[in-house]
mmCIF file of N, CA and C in Angstrom:
data_model
loop_
_atom_site.group_PDB
_atom_site.id
_atom_site.type_symbol
_atom_site.label_atom_id
_atom_site.label_comp_id
_atom_site.label_asym_id
_atom_site.label_seq_id
_atom_site.Cartn_x
_atom_site.Cartn_y
_atom_site.Cartn_z
ATOM 1 N N UNK L 1 104.737 101.399 112.058
ATOM 2 C CA UNK L 1 105.718 101.647 111.018
ATOM 3 C C UNK L 1 106.349 100.327 110.602
ATOM 4 N N UNK L 2 106.593 100.206 109.333
ATOM 5 C CA UNK L 2 107.316 99.053 108.794
ATOM 6 C C UNK L 2 108.637 99.577 108.242
ATOM 7 N N UNK L 3 109.734 99.027 108.734
ATOM 8 C CA UNK L 3 111.062 99.376 108.240
ATOM 9 C C UNK L 3 111.570 98.211 107.396
ATOM 10 N N UNK L 4 112.099 98.532 106.215
ATOM 11 C CA UNK L 4 112.601 97.501 105.312
ATOM 12 C C UNK L 4 114.065 97.750 105.019
ATOM 13 N N UNK L 5 114.886 96.753 105.316
ATOM 14 C CA UNK L 5 116.295 96.751 104.931
ATOM 15 C C UNK L 5 116.282 96.478 103.428
ATOM 16 N N UNK L 6 116.284 97.547 102.638
ATOM 17 C CA UNK L 6 115.855 97.449 101.244
ATOM 18 C C UNK L 6 116.917 97.025 100.239
ATOM 19 N N UNK L 7 118.189 97.125 100.574
ATOM 20 C CA UNK L 7 119.203 96.678 99.619
ATOM 21 C C UNK L 7 119.003 95.185 99.358
ATOM 22 N N UNK L 8 118.793 94.822 98.115
ATOM 23 C CA UNK L 8 118.612 93.424 97.699
ATOM 24 C C UNK L 8 117.393 92.746 98.325
ATOM 25 N N UNK L 9 116.413 93.507 98.768
ATOM 26 C CA UNK L 9 115.201 92.913 99.337
ATOM 27 C C UNK L 9 114.272 92.484 98.201
ATOM 28 N N UNK L 10 113.930 91.197 98.131
ATOM 29 C CA UNK L 10 113.108 90.710 97.018
ATOM 30 C C UNK L 10 111.600 90.879 97.215
ATOM 31 N N UNK L 11 111.177 91.437 98.348
ATOM 32 C CA UNK L 11 109.738 91.477 98.630
ATOM 33 C C UNK L 11 109.196 92.898 98.822
ATOM 34 N N UNK L 12 109.820 93.886 98.219
ATOM 35 C CA UNK L 12 109.343 95.268 98.367
ATOM 36 C C UNK L 12 107.891 95.423 97.918
ATOM 37 N N UNK L 13 107.509 94.899 96.750
ATOM 38 C CA UNK L 13 106.099 95.058 96.340
ATOM 39 C C UNK L 13 105.122 94.389 97.312
ATOM 40 N N UNK L 14 105.514 93.273 97.883
ATOM 41 C CA UNK L 14 104.656 92.568 98.831
ATOM 42 C C UNK L 14 104.496 93.379 100.123
ATOM 43 N N UNK L 15 105.568 94.011 100.561
ATOM 44 C CA UNK L 15 105.489 94.855 101.756
ATOM 45 C C UNK L 15 104.477 95.970 101.517
ATOM 46 N N UNK L 16 104.578 96.624 100.373
ATOM 47 C CA UNK L 16 103.662 97.724 100.049
ATOM 48 C C UNK L 16 102.222 97.229 100.000
ATOM 49 N N UNK L 17 102.013 96.098 99.370
ATOM 50 C CA UNK L 17 100.662 95.542 99.236
ATOM 51 C C UNK L 17 100.012 95.304 100.605
ATOM 52 N N UNK L 18 100.735 94.666 101.509
ATOM 53 C CA UNK L 18 100.180 94.361 102.832
ATOM 54 C C UNK L 18 100.043 95.643 103.656
ATOM 55 N N UNK L 19 101.027 96.520 103.574
ATOM 56 C CA UNK L 19 100.982 97.774 104.332
ATOM 57 C C UNK L 19 99.778 98.622 103.912
ATOM 58 N N UNK L 20 99.525 98.698 102.615
ATOM 59 C CA UNK L 20 98.366 99.466 102.130
ATOM 60 C C UNK L 20 97.071 98.910 102.694
ATOM 61 N N UNK L 21 96.969 97.607 102.725
ATOM 62 C CA UNK L 21 95.756 96.961 103.233
ATOM 63 C C UNK L 21 95.509 97.315 104.707
ATOM 64 N N UNK L 22 96.591 97.534 105.447
ATOM 65 C CA UNK L 22 96.479 97.816 106.882
ATOM 66 C C UNK L 22 96.663 99.296 107.219
ATOM 67 N N UNK L 23 96.882 100.126 106.211
ATOM 68 C CA UNK L 23 97.070 101.547 106.455
ATOM 69 C C UNK L 23 98.318 101.856 107.248
ATOM 70 N N UNK L 24 99.370 101.095 107.014
ATOM 71 C CA UNK L 24 100.622 101.276 107.759
ATOM 72 C C UNK L 24 101.663 101.992 106.892
ATOM 73 N N UNK L 25 102.475 102.812 107.543
ATOM 74 C CA UNK L 25 103.555 103.516 106.867
ATOM 75 C C UNK L 25 104.733 102.562 106.641
ATOM 76 N N UNK L 26 105.456 102.781 105.545
ATOM 77 C CA UNK L 26 106.617 101.960 105.205
ATOM 78 C C UNK L 26 107.808 102.877 104.951
ATOM 79 N N UNK L 27 108.950 102.511 105.507
ATOM 80 C CA UNK L 27 110.201 103.208 105.223
ATOM 81 C C UNK L 27 111.195 102.194 104.677
ATOM 82 N N UNK L 28 111.615 102.422 103.434
ATOM 83 C CA UNK L 28 112.647 101.600 102.809
ATOM 84 C C UNK L 28 113.983 102.284 103.067
ATOM 85 N N UNK L 29 114.947 101.538 103.590
ATOM 86 C CA UNK L 29 116.260 102.090 103.927
ATOM 87 C C UNK L 29 117.310 101.346 103.109
ATOM 88 N N UNK L 30 118.156 102.105 102.405
ATOM 89 C CA UNK L 30 119.145 101.475 101.533
ATOM 90 C C UNK L 30 120.391 102.341 101.403
ATOM 91 N N UNK L 31 121.471 101.722 100.923
ATOM 92 C CA UNK L 31 122.709 102.439 100.625
ATOM 93 C C UNK L 31 122.704 102.950 99.192
ATOM 94 N N UNK L 32 121.819 102.410 98.385
ATOM 95 C CA UNK L 32 121.764 102.772 96.971
ATOM 96 C C UNK L 32 120.399 103.369 96.655
ATOM 97 N N UNK L 33 120.243 103.843 95.446
ATOM 98 C CA UNK L 33 118.999 104.483 95.029
ATOM 99 C C UNK L 33 117.803 103.551 95.067
ATOM 100 N N UNK L 34 116.676 104.140 95.374
ATOM 101 C CA UNK L 34 115.402 103.413 95.399
ATOM 102 C C UNK L 34 114.431 104.118 94.479
ATOM 103 N N UNK L 35 113.513 103.365 93.915
ATOM 104 C CA UNK L 35 112.490 103.966 93.064
ATOM 105 C C UNK L 35 111.548 104.789 93.941
ATOM 106 N N UNK L 36 111.400 106.071 93.630
ATOM 107 C CA UNK L 36 110.523 106.909 94.456
ATOM 108 C C UNK L 36 109.058 106.500 94.318
ATOM 109 N N UNK L 37 108.303 106.813 95.353
ATOM 110 C CA UNK L 37 106.874 106.514 95.355
ATOM 111 C C UNK L 37 106.108 107.806 95.586
ATOM 112 N N UNK L 38 104.962 107.920 94.971
ATOM 113 C CA UNK L 38 104.103 109.080 95.195
ATOM 114 C C UNK L 38 103.189 108.870 96.395
ATOM 115 N N UNK L 39 103.158 107.654 96.901
ATOM 116 C CA UNK L 39 102.314 107.322 98.043
ATOM 117 C C UNK L 39 102.882 107.993 99.287
ATOM 118 N N UNK L 40 102.098 108.834 99.973
ATOM 119 C CA UNK L 40 102.611 109.516 101.161
ATOM 120 C C UNK L 40 102.882 108.567 102.338
ATOM 121 N N UNK L 41 102.402 107.335 102.247
ATOM 122 C CA UNK L 41 102.631 106.356 103.312
ATOM 123 C C UNK L 41 103.969 105.624 103.132
ATOM 124 N N UNK L 42 104.663 105.905 102.019
ATOM 125 C CA UNK L 42 105.925 105.228 101.725
ATOM 126 C C UNK L 42 107.035 106.262 101.640
ATOM 127 N N UNK L 43 108.111 106.025 102.388
ATOM 128 C CA UNK L 43 109.265 106.916 102.305
ATOM 129 C C UNK L 43 110.520 106.097 102.051
ATOM 130 N N UNK L 44 111.468 106.743 101.428
ATOM 131 C CA UNK L 44 112.755 106.130 101.129
ATOM 132 C C UNK L 44 113.840 106.902 101.855
ATOM 133 N N UNK L 45 114.750 106.178 102.472
ATOM 134 C CA UNK L 45 115.888 106.786 103.141
ATOM 135 C C UNK L 45 117.144 106.190 102.529
ATOM 136 N N UNK L 46 117.989 107.060 102.003
ATOM 137 C CA UNK L 46 119.271 106.622 101.464
ATOM 138 C C UNK L 46 120.325 107.014 102.488
ATOM 139 N N UNK L 47 121.043 106.020 102.988
ATOM 140 C CA UNK L 47 122.090 106.253 103.979
ATOM 141 C C UNK L 47 123.447 106.197 103.289
ATOM 142 N N UNK L 48 124.482 106.536 104.014
ATOM 143 C CA UNK L 48 125.827 106.502 103.448
ATOM 144 C C UNK L 48 126.198 105.066 103.067
ATOM 145 N N UNK L 49 127.249 104.939 102.322
ATOM 146 C CA UNK L 49 127.724 103.623 101.932
ATOM 147 C C UNK L 49 128.547 102.945 103.010
ATOM 148 N N UNK L 50 128.620 103.549 104.185
ATOM 149 C CA UNK L 50 129.400 102.972 105.278
ATOM 150 C C UNK L 50 128.846 101.603 105.666
ATOM 151 N N UNK L 51 129.727 100.736 106.134
ATOM 152 C CA UNK L 51 129.334 99.393 106.537
ATOM 153 C C UNK L 51 128.247 99.466 107.608
ATOM 154 N N UNK L 52 127.157 98.758 107.412
ATOM 155 C CA UNK L 52 126.026 98.673 108.347
ATOM 156 C C UNK L 52 125.275 99.985 108.555
ATOM 157 N N UNK L 53 125.434 100.960 107.680
ATOM 158 C CA UNK L 53 124.742 102.248 107.854
ATOM 159 C C UNK L 53 123.224 102.064 107.827
ATOM 160 N N UNK L 54 122.716 101.265 106.908
ATOM 161 C CA UNK L 54 121.268 101.029 106.843
ATOM 162 C C UNK L 54 120.799 100.279 108.088
ATOM 163 N N UNK L 55 121.567 99.296 108.499
ATOM 164 C CA UNK L 55 121.217 98.533 109.705
ATOM 165 C C UNK L 55 121.163 99.446 110.922
ATOM 166 N N UNK L 56 122.175 100.300 111.063
ATOM 167 C CA UNK L 56 122.217 101.208 112.210
ATOM 168 C C UNK L 56 121.030 102.160 112.196
ATOM 169 N N UNK L 57 120.686 102.678 111.028
ATOM 170 C CA UNK L 57 119.566 103.615 110.908
ATOM 171 C C UNK L 57 118.268 102.945 111.377
ATOM 172 N N UNK L 58 118.043 101.730 110.915
ATOM 173 C CA UNK L 58 116.823 101.003 111.294
ATOM 174 C C UNK L 58 116.838 100.670 112.784
ATOM 175 N N UNK L 59 117.952 100.135 113.275
ATOM 176 C CA UNK L 59 118.037 99.709 114.677
ATOM 177 C C UNK L 59 117.843 100.872 115.646
ATOM 178 N N UNK L 60 118.264 102.067 115.244
ATOM 179 C CA UNK L 60 118.100 103.238 116.105
ATOM 180 C C UNK L 60 116.645 103.685 116.212
ATOM 181 N N UNK L 61 115.791 103.266 115.267
ATOM 182 C CA UNK L 61 114.419 103.746 115.229
ATOM 183 C C UNK L 61 113.367 102.689 115.539
ATOM 184 N N UNK L 62 113.635 101.448 115.202
ATOM 185 C CA UNK L 62 112.635 100.389 115.371
ATOM 186 C C UNK L 62 112.413 100.072 116.838
ATOM 187 N N UNK L 63 111.152 99.884 117.185
ATOM 188 C CA UNK L 63 110.825 99.554 118.565
ATOM 189 C C UNK L 63 109.508 98.822 118.652
ATOM 190 N N UNK L 64 108.965 98.774 119.832
ATOM 191 C CA UNK L 64 107.709 98.053 120.073
ATOM 192 C C UNK L 64 106.618 98.559 119.131
ATOM 193 N N UNK L 65 105.912 97.619 118.530
ATOM 194 C CA UNK L 65 104.827 97.955 117.617
ATOM 195 C C UNK L 65 105.263 98.156 116.181
ATOM 196 N N UNK L 66 106.573 98.204 115.929
ATOM 197 C CA UNK L 66 107.087 98.335 114.569
ATOM 198 C C UNK L 66 107.370 96.955 113.993
ATOM 199 N N UNK L 67 107.422 96.910 112.673
ATOM 200 C CA UNK L 67 107.777 95.686 111.954
ATOM 201 C C UNK L 67 109.055 95.968 111.185
ATOM 202 N N UNK L 68 109.983 95.028 111.206
ATOM 203 C CA UNK L 68 111.231 95.151 110.459
ATOM 204 C C UNK L 68 111.343 93.961 109.514
ATOM 205 N N UNK L 69 111.671 94.245 108.253
ATOM 206 C CA UNK L 69 111.896 93.205 107.252
ATOM 207 C C UNK L 69 113.384 93.222 106.907
ATOM 208 N N UNK L 70 114.077 92.127 107.233
ATOM 209 C CA UNK L 70 115.498 92.037 106.953
ATOM 210 C C UNK L 70 115.941 90.581 106.878
ATOM 211 N N UNK L 71 116.944 90.332 106.057
ATOM 212 C CA UNK L 71 117.577 89.011 106.019
ATOM 213 C C UNK L 71 118.845 89.014 106.861
ATOM 214 N N UNK L 72 119.194 90.168 107.422
ATOM 215 C CA UNK L 72 120.409 90.346 108.198
ATOM 216 C C UNK L 72 120.155 89.941 109.650
ATOM 217 N N UNK L 73 120.727 88.835 110.084
ATOM 218 C CA UNK L 73 120.459 88.308 111.425
ATOM 219 C C UNK L 73 120.945 89.244 112.538
ATOM 220 N N UNK L 74 122.139 89.846 112.438
ATOM 221 C CA UNK L 74 122.517 90.784 113.499
ATOM 222 C C UNK L 74 121.543 91.970 113.618
ATOM 223 N N UNK L 75 121.060 92.491 112.500
ATOM 224 C CA UNK L 75 120.056 93.556 112.559
ATOM 225 C C UNK L 75 118.771 93.024 113.173
ATOM 226 N N UNK L 76 118.351 91.842 112.776
ATOM 227 C CA UNK L 76 117.144 91.236 113.349
ATOM 228 C C UNK L 76 117.281 91.122 114.861
ATOM 229 N N UNK L 77 118.452 90.709 115.324
ATOM 230 C CA UNK L 77 118.685 90.558 116.756
ATOM 231 C C UNK L 77 118.534 91.896 117.476
ATOM 232 N N UNK L 78 119.114 92.949 116.927
ATOM 233 C CA UNK L 78 119.018 94.273 117.539
ATOM 234 C C UNK L 78 117.559 94.740 117.606
ATOM 235 N N UNK L 79 116.813 94.485 116.547
ATOM 236 C CA UNK L 79 115.420 94.934 116.496
ATOM 237 C C UNK L 79 114.521 94.119 117.428
ATOM 238 N N UNK L 80 114.774 92.817 117.523
ATOM 239 C CA UNK L 80 114.021 91.976 118.467
ATOM 240 C C UNK L 80 114.273 92.478 119.887
ATOM 241 N N UNK L 81 115.519 92.785 120.208
ATOM 242 C CA UNK L 81 115.855 93.289 121.536
ATOM 243 C C UNK L 81 115.165 94.621 121.831
ATOM 244 N N UNK L 82 114.874 95.396 120.784
ATOM 245 C CA UNK L 82 114.185 96.679 120.952
ATOM 246 C C UNK L 82 112.664 96.510 121.012
ATOM 247 N N UNK L 83 112.188 95.272 120.825
ATOM 248 C CA UNK L 83 110.760 95.015 120.925
ATOM 249 C C UNK L 83 110.005 95.001 119.605
ATOM 250 N N UNK L 84 110.719 95.137 118.491
ATOM 251 C CA UNK L 84 110.067 95.132 117.178
ATOM 252 C C UNK L 84 109.692 93.712 116.759
ATOM 253 N N UNK L 85 108.734 93.624 115.843
ATOM 254 C CA UNK L 85 108.366 92.365 115.205
ATOM 255 C C UNK L 85 109.235 92.243 113.958
ATOM 256 N N UNK L 86 109.919 91.117 113.792
ATOM 257 C CA UNK L 86 110.924 91.008 112.732
ATOM 258 C C UNK L 86 110.684 89.763 111.892
ATOM 259 N N UNK L 87 110.786 89.948 110.575
ATOM 260 C CA UNK L 87 110.698 88.824 109.647
ATOM 261 C C UNK L 87 111.748 88.968 108.561
ATOM 262 N N UNK L 88 112.149 87.825 108.046
ATOM 263 C CA UNK L 88 113.017 87.805 106.880
ATOM 264 C C UNK L 88 112.160 87.764 105.626
ATOM 265 N N UNK L 89 112.749 87.946 104.458
ATOM 266 C CA UNK L 89 111.981 87.947 103.212
ATOM 267 C C UNK L 89 111.371 86.592 102.844
ATOM 268 N N UNK L 90 111.792 85.535 103.535
ATOM 269 C CA UNK L 90 111.199 84.219 103.274
ATOM 270 C C UNK L 90 110.030 83.931 104.217
ATOM 271 N N UNK L 91 109.708 84.909 105.073
ATOM 272 C CA UNK L 91 108.619 84.719 106.027
ATOM 273 C C UNK L 91 109.068 84.157 107.353
ATOM 274 N N UNK L 92 110.351 83.977 107.532
ATOM 275 C CA UNK L 92 110.880 83.476 108.803
ATOM 276 C C UNK L 92 110.776 84.587 109.847
ATOM 277 N N UNK L 93 110.114 84.287 110.943
ATOM 278 C CA UNK L 93 109.974 85.252 112.029
ATOM 279 C C UNK L 93 111.147 85.106 112.985
ATOM 280 N N UNK L 94 111.703 86.240 113.379
ATOM 281 C CA UNK L 94 112.746 86.268 114.397
ATOM 282 C C UNK L 94 112.113 86.819 115.667
ATOM 283 N N UNK L 95 112.286 86.103 116.779
ATOM 284 C CA UNK L 95 111.719 86.560 118.046
ATOM 285 C C UNK L 95 112.641 86.158 119.196
ATOM 286 N N UNK L 96 112.205 86.454 120.406
ATOM 287 C CA UNK L 96 113.021 86.141 121.590
ATOM 288 C C UNK L 96 113.364 84.661 121.691
ATOM 289 N N UNK L 97 112.487 83.806 121.192
ATOM 290 C CA UNK L 97 112.688 82.360 121.330
ATOM 291 C C UNK L 97 113.734 81.803 120.371
ATOM 292 N N UNK L 98 113.888 82.431 119.191
ATOM 293 C CA UNK L 98 114.770 81.826 118.190
ATOM 294 C C UNK L 98 115.943 82.693 117.741
ATOM 295 N N UNK L 99 116.002 83.943 118.187
ATOM 296 C CA UNK L 99 117.054 84.822 117.667
ATOM 297 C C UNK L 99 118.446 84.374 118.113
ATOM 298 N N UNK L 100 118.565 83.812 119.295
ATOM 299 C CA UNK L 100 119.870 83.329 119.746
ATOM 300 C C UNK L 100 120.401 82.216 118.860
ATOM 301 N N UNK L 101 119.537 81.263 118.529
ATOM 302 C CA UNK L 101 119.943 80.163 117.650
ATOM 303 C C UNK L 101 120.219 80.679 116.239
ATOM 304 N N UNK L 102 119.399 81.600 115.753
ATOM 305 C CA UNK L 102 119.619 82.164 114.422
ATOM 306 C C UNK L 102 120.985 82.854 114.365
ATOM 307 N N UNK L 103 121.320 83.590 115.413
ATOM 308 C CA UNK L 103 122.605 84.290 115.455
ATOM 309 C C UNK L 103 123.751 83.282 115.517
ATOM 310 N N UNK L 104 123.608 82.234 116.326
ATOM 311 C CA UNK L 104 124.655 81.217 116.436
ATOM 312 C C UNK L 104 124.873 80.513 115.102
ATOM 313 N N UNK L 105 123.793 80.189 114.401
ATOM 314 C CA UNK L 105 123.913 79.510 113.103
ATOM 315 C C UNK L 105 124.542 80.436 112.061
ATOM 316 N N UNK L 106 124.182 81.695 112.117
ATOM 317 C CA UNK L 106 124.756 82.664 111.190
ATOM 318 C C UNK L 106 126.257 82.787 111.436
ATOM 319 N N UNK L 107 126.649 82.894 112.705
ATOM 320 C CA UNK L 107 128.062 83.016 113.037
ATOM 321 C C UNK L 107 128.844 81.755 112.660
ATOM 322 N N UNK L 108 128.252 80.579 112.872
ATOM 323 C CA UNK L 108 128.891 79.324 112.475
ATOM 324 C C UNK L 108 129.083 79.285 110.959
ATOM 325 N N UNK L 109 128.037 79.641 110.218
ATOM 326 C CA UNK L 109 128.133 79.672 108.754
ATOM 327 C C UNK L 109 129.217 80.620 108.281
ATOM 328 N N UNK L 110 129.311 81.783 108.908
ATOM 329 C CA UNK L 110 130.349 82.745 108.553
ATOM 330 C C UNK L 110 131.731 82.152 108.822
ATOM 331 N N UNK L 111 131.896 81.501 109.961
ATOM 332 C CA UNK L 111 133.176 80.879 110.296
ATOM 333 C C UNK L 111 133.543 79.801 109.265
ATOM 334 N N UNK L 112 132.574 78.968 108.901
ATOM 335 C CA UNK L 112 132.844 77.903 107.932
ATOM 336 C C UNK L 112 133.211 78.473 106.562
ATOM 337 N N UNK L 113 132.573 79.567 106.172
ATOM 338 C CA UNK L 113 132.932 80.205 104.895
ATOM 339 C C UNK L 113 134.337 80.785 104.962
ATOM 340 N N UNK L 114 134.665 81.429 106.089
ATOM 341 C CA UNK L 114 135.989 82.041 106.236
ATOM 342 C C UNK L 114 137.109 81.011 106.244
ATOM 343 N N UNK L 115 136.831 79.812 106.761
ATOM 344 C CA UNK L 115 137.853 78.768 106.807
ATOM 345 C C UNK L 115 137.856 77.893 105.557
ATOM 346 N N UNK L 116 136.947 78.161 104.634
ATOM 347 C CA UNK L 116 136.890 77.404 103.395
ATOM 348 C C UNK L 116 136.153 76.080 103.510
ATOM 349 N N UNK L 117 135.531 75.815 104.641
ATOM 350 C CA UNK L 117 134.798 74.561 104.851
ATOM 351 C C UNK L 117 133.445 74.567 104.155
ATOM 352 N N UNK L 118 132.964 75.748 103.822
ATOM 353 C CA UNK L 118 131.653 75.872 103.182
ATOM 354 C C UNK L 118 131.732 76.949 102.114
ATOM 355 N N UNK L 119 131.009 76.736 101.042
ATOM 356 C CA UNK L 119 130.954 77.729 99.972
ATOM 357 C C UNK L 119 129.919 78.811 100.274
ATOM 358 N N UNK L 120 128.955 78.495 101.157
ATOM 359 C CA UNK L 120 127.978 79.486 101.571
ATOM 360 C C UNK L 120 126.903 79.805 100.563
ATOM 361 N N UNK L 121 126.548 78.838 99.729
ATOM 362 C CA UNK L 121 125.509 79.085 98.741
ATOM 363 C C UNK L 121 124.146 79.209 99.419
ATOM 364 N N UNK L 122 123.364 80.184 98.987
ATOM 365 C CA UNK L 122 122.008 80.340 99.488
ATOM 366 C C UNK L 122 121.030 79.783 98.469
ATOM 367 N N UNK L 123 119.968 79.197 98.964
ATOM 368 C CA UNK L 123 118.933 78.693 98.062
ATOM 369 C C UNK L 123 118.303 79.876 97.334
ATOM 370 N N UNK L 124 117.914 79.694 96.068
ATOM 371 C CA UNK L 124 117.270 80.797 95.347
ATOM 372 C C UNK L 124 115.917 81.151 95.973
ATOM 373 N N UNK L 125 115.548 82.415 95.864
ATOM 374 C CA UNK L 125 114.267 82.879 96.377
ATOM 375 C C UNK L 125 113.169 82.292 95.504
ATOM 376 N N UNK L 126 112.136 81.704 96.132
ATOM 377 C CA UNK L 126 111.113 80.988 95.376
ATOM 378 C C UNK L 126 109.718 81.595 95.555
ATOM 379 N N UNK L 127 108.798 81.126 94.752
ATOM 380 C CA UNK L 127 107.393 81.531 94.885
ATOM 381 C C UNK L 127 106.846 81.103 96.243
ATOM 382 N N UNK L 128 107.315 79.979 96.721
ATOM 383 C CA UNK L 128 106.893 79.503 98.048
ATOM 384 C C UNK L 128 107.368 80.460 99.149
ATOM 385 N N UNK L 129 108.604 80.970 99.012
ATOM 386 C CA UNK L 129 109.121 81.959 99.958
ATOM 387 C C UNK L 129 108.259 83.215 99.938
ATOM 388 N N UNK L 130 107.900 83.664 98.751
ATOM 389 C CA UNK L 130 107.078 84.870 98.596
ATOM 390 C C UNK L 130 105.727 84.684 99.275
ATOM 391 N N UNK L 131 105.124 83.529 99.086
ATOM 392 C CA UNK L 131 103.829 83.230 99.700
ATOM 393 C C UNK L 131 103.937 83.188 101.219
ATOM 394 N N UNK L 132 104.988 82.549 101.718
ATOM 395 C CA UNK L 132 105.198 82.484 103.174
ATOM 396 C C UNK L 132 105.403 83.888 103.735
ATOM 397 N N UNK L 133 106.136 84.720 103.006
ATOM 398 C CA UNK L 133 106.359 86.089 103.452
ATOM 399 C C UNK L 133 105.039 86.852 103.543
ATOM 400 N N UNK L 134 104.199 86.727 102.530
ATOM 401 C CA UNK L 134 102.910 87.423 102.546
ATOM 402 C C UNK L 134 102.068 87.012 103.754
ATOM 403 N N UNK L 135 102.048 85.738 104.056
ATOM 404 C CA UNK L 135 101.292 85.263 105.221
ATOM 405 C C UNK L 135 101.869 85.829 106.510
ATOM 406 N N UNK L 136 103.182 85.800 106.635
ATOM 407 C CA UNK L 136 103.834 86.323 107.836
ATOM 408 C C UNK L 136 103.586 87.815 107.983
ATOM 409 N N UNK L 137 103.714 88.578 106.898
ATOM 410 C CA UNK L 137 103.486 90.031 106.973
ATOM 411 C C UNK L 137 102.057 90.332 107.404
ATOM 412 N N UNK L 138 101.119 89.587 106.883
ATOM 413 C CA UNK L 138 99.721 89.780 107.271
ATOM 414 C C UNK L 138 99.563 89.572 108.782
ATOM 415 N N UNK L 139 100.134 88.506 109.289
ATOM 416 C CA UNK L 139 100.049 88.210 110.722
ATOM 417 C C UNK L 139 100.745 89.281 111.560
ATOM 418 N N UNK L 140 101.925 89.714 111.134
ATOM 419 C CA UNK L 140 102.656 90.719 111.902
ATOM 420 C C UNK L 140 101.946 92.065 111.881
ATOM 421 N N UNK L 141 101.352 92.428 110.757
ATOM 422 C CA UNK L 141 100.601 93.689 110.689
ATOM 423 C C UNK L 141 99.410 93.648 111.640
ATOM 424 N N UNK L 142 98.706 92.549 111.668
ATOM 425 C CA UNK L 142 97.594 92.424 112.612
ATOM 426 C C UNK L 142 98.067 92.515 114.052
ATOM 427 N N UNK L 143 99.181 91.846 114.343
ATOM 428 C CA UNK L 143 99.717 91.873 115.698
ATOM 429 C C UNK L 143 100.176 93.282 116.078
ATOM 430 N N UNK L 144 100.861 93.957 115.160
ATOM 431 C CA UNK L 144 101.339 95.321 115.432
ATOM 432 C C UNK L 144 100.182 96.272 115.668
ATOM 433 N N UNK L 145 99.134 96.140 114.860
ATOM 434 C CA UNK L 145 97.983 97.029 115.007
ATOM 435 C C UNK L 145 97.246 96.749 116.322
ATOM 436 N N UNK L 146 97.140 95.489 116.710
ATOM 437 C CA UNK L 146 96.426 95.166 117.958
ATOM 438 C C UNK L 146 97.237 95.601 119.178
ATOM 439 N N UNK L 147 98.573 95.594 119.070
ATOM 440 C CA UNK L 147 99.388 96.027 120.217
ATOM 441 C C UNK L 147 99.370 97.539 120.361
ATOM 442 N N UNK L 148 99.094 98.247 119.258
ATOM 443 C CA UNK L 148 99.074 99.709 119.298
ATOM 444 C C UNK L 148 97.736 100.286 119.680
ATOM 445 N N UNK L 149 96.729 99.448 119.770
ATOM 446 C CA UNK L 149 95.390 99.953 120.081
ATOM 447 C C UNK L 149 95.161 100.018 121.570
#
């Protein structure tokens, strides 16, 4: 299963493309409406507007052999701890080796924004990010399928 933290996710079409190639199911989880799909391998879950509702829904279900796509580092951390394979939309893989540093950097950035030391601008999503994501998704799908066999 592939779970996608779908609010503001820039790589939904890429997830579908790779998932179809591997015959994997995809669940898009969001607080807002999603475009429905006729593909039986794709489902949409709309959660309440409560803070972290989509994150909680994904974290409660994701586990070993699943793939999670999220830019949210705390959600990535929860999913890595549950044994899921996790990537951000730029193709950055989160795993046991780097999730601690990713969380520390995220928390530092949040602190700097709260104190006014940083404006917190994010680089725009690029074609290079999209390409890196496609490569990472391909690798994670292969890994997930080989671990499930």
